[in-house]
Rosetta silent file (secondary structure, phi, psi, omega in degrees, C-alpha in Angstrom):
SEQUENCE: XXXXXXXXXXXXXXXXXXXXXXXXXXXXXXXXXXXXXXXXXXXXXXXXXXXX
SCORE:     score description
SCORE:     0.000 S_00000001
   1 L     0.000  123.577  177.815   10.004   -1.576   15.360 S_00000001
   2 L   -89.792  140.156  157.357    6.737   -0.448   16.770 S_00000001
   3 L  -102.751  155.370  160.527    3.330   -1.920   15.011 S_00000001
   4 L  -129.786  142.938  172.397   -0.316   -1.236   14.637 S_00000001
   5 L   -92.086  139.375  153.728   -3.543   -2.602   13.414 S_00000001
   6 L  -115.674  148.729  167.189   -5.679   -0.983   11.384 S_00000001
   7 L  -119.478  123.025 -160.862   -9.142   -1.649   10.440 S_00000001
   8 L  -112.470  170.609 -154.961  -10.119   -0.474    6.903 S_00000001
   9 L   -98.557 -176.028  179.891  -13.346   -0.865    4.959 S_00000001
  10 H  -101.951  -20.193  168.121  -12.662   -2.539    1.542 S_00000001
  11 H   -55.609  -36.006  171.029  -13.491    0.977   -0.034 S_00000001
  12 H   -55.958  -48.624  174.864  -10.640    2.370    2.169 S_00000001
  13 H   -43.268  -47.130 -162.422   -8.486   -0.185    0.672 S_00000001
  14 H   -69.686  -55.285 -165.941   -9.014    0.738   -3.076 S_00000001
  15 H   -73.899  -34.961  152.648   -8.348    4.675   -2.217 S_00000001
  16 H   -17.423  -92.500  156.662   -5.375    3.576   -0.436 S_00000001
  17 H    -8.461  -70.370 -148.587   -4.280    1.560   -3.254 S_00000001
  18 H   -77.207  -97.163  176.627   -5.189    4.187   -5.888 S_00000001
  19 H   -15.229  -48.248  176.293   -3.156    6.835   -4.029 S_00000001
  20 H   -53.313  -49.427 -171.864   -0.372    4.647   -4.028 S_00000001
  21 H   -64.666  -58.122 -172.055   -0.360    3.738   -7.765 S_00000001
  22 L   -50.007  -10.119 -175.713   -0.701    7.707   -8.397 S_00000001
  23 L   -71.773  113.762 -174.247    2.428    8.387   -6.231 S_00000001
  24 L   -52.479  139.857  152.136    5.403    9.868   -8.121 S_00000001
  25 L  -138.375   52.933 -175.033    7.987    7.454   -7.135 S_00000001
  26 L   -93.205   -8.098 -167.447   10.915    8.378   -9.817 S_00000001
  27 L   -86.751   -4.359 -156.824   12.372   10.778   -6.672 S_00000001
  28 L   -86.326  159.220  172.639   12.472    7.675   -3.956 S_00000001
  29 L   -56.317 -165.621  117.028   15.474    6.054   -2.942 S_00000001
  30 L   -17.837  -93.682 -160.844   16.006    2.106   -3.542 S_00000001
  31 L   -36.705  -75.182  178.529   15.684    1.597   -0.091 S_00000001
  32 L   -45.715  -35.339 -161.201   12.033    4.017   -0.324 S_00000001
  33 H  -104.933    9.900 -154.119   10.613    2.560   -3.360 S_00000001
  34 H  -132.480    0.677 -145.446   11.623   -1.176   -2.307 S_00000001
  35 H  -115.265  -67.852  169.917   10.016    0.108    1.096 S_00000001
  36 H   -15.752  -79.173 -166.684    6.721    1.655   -1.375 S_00000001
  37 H   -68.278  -56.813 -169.674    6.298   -1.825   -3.469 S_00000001
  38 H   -58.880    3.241 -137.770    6.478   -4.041   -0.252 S_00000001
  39 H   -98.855  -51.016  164.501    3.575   -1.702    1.326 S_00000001
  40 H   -26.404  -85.245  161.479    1.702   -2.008   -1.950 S_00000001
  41 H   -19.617  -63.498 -165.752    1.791   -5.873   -1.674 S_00000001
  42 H   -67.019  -59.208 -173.258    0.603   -6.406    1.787 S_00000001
  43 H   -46.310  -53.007 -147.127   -2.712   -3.654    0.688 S_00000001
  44 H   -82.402  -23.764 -140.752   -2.997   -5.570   -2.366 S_00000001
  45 H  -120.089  -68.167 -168.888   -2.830   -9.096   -0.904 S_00000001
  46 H   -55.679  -34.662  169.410   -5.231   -7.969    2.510 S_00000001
  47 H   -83.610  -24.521  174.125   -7.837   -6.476   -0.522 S_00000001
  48 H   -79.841   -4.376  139.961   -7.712   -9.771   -2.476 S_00000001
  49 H   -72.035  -44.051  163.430   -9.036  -11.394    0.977 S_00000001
  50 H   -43.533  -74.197 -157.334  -11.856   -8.950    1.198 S_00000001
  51 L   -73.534  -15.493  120.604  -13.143   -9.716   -2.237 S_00000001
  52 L    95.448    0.000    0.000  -12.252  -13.310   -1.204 S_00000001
């Protein structure tokens, strides 16, 4: 598995975030929407350090 960093503003976070919530995900696999919710976490966890 290749990685990357990114570095996002904390506004970038919330439209991240936002997008995410808005995302149909009744079409995704398991596998996609288990993929979706972990991505979701890690944003949500990395913006709850920002606002600290």
């Amino acid at each position: 598995m290749t990685t990357t960093t990114l570095t996002l503003k904390q506004d970038d976070l919330l439209i991240l975030l936002n997008s995410m919530e808005a995302e149909f995900t009744d079409y995704m696999s398991e596998e996609e929407l288990a993929q979706h919710d972990k991505m979701y976490a890690r944003l949500s966890k990395a913006l709850q350090r920002l606002e600290g």
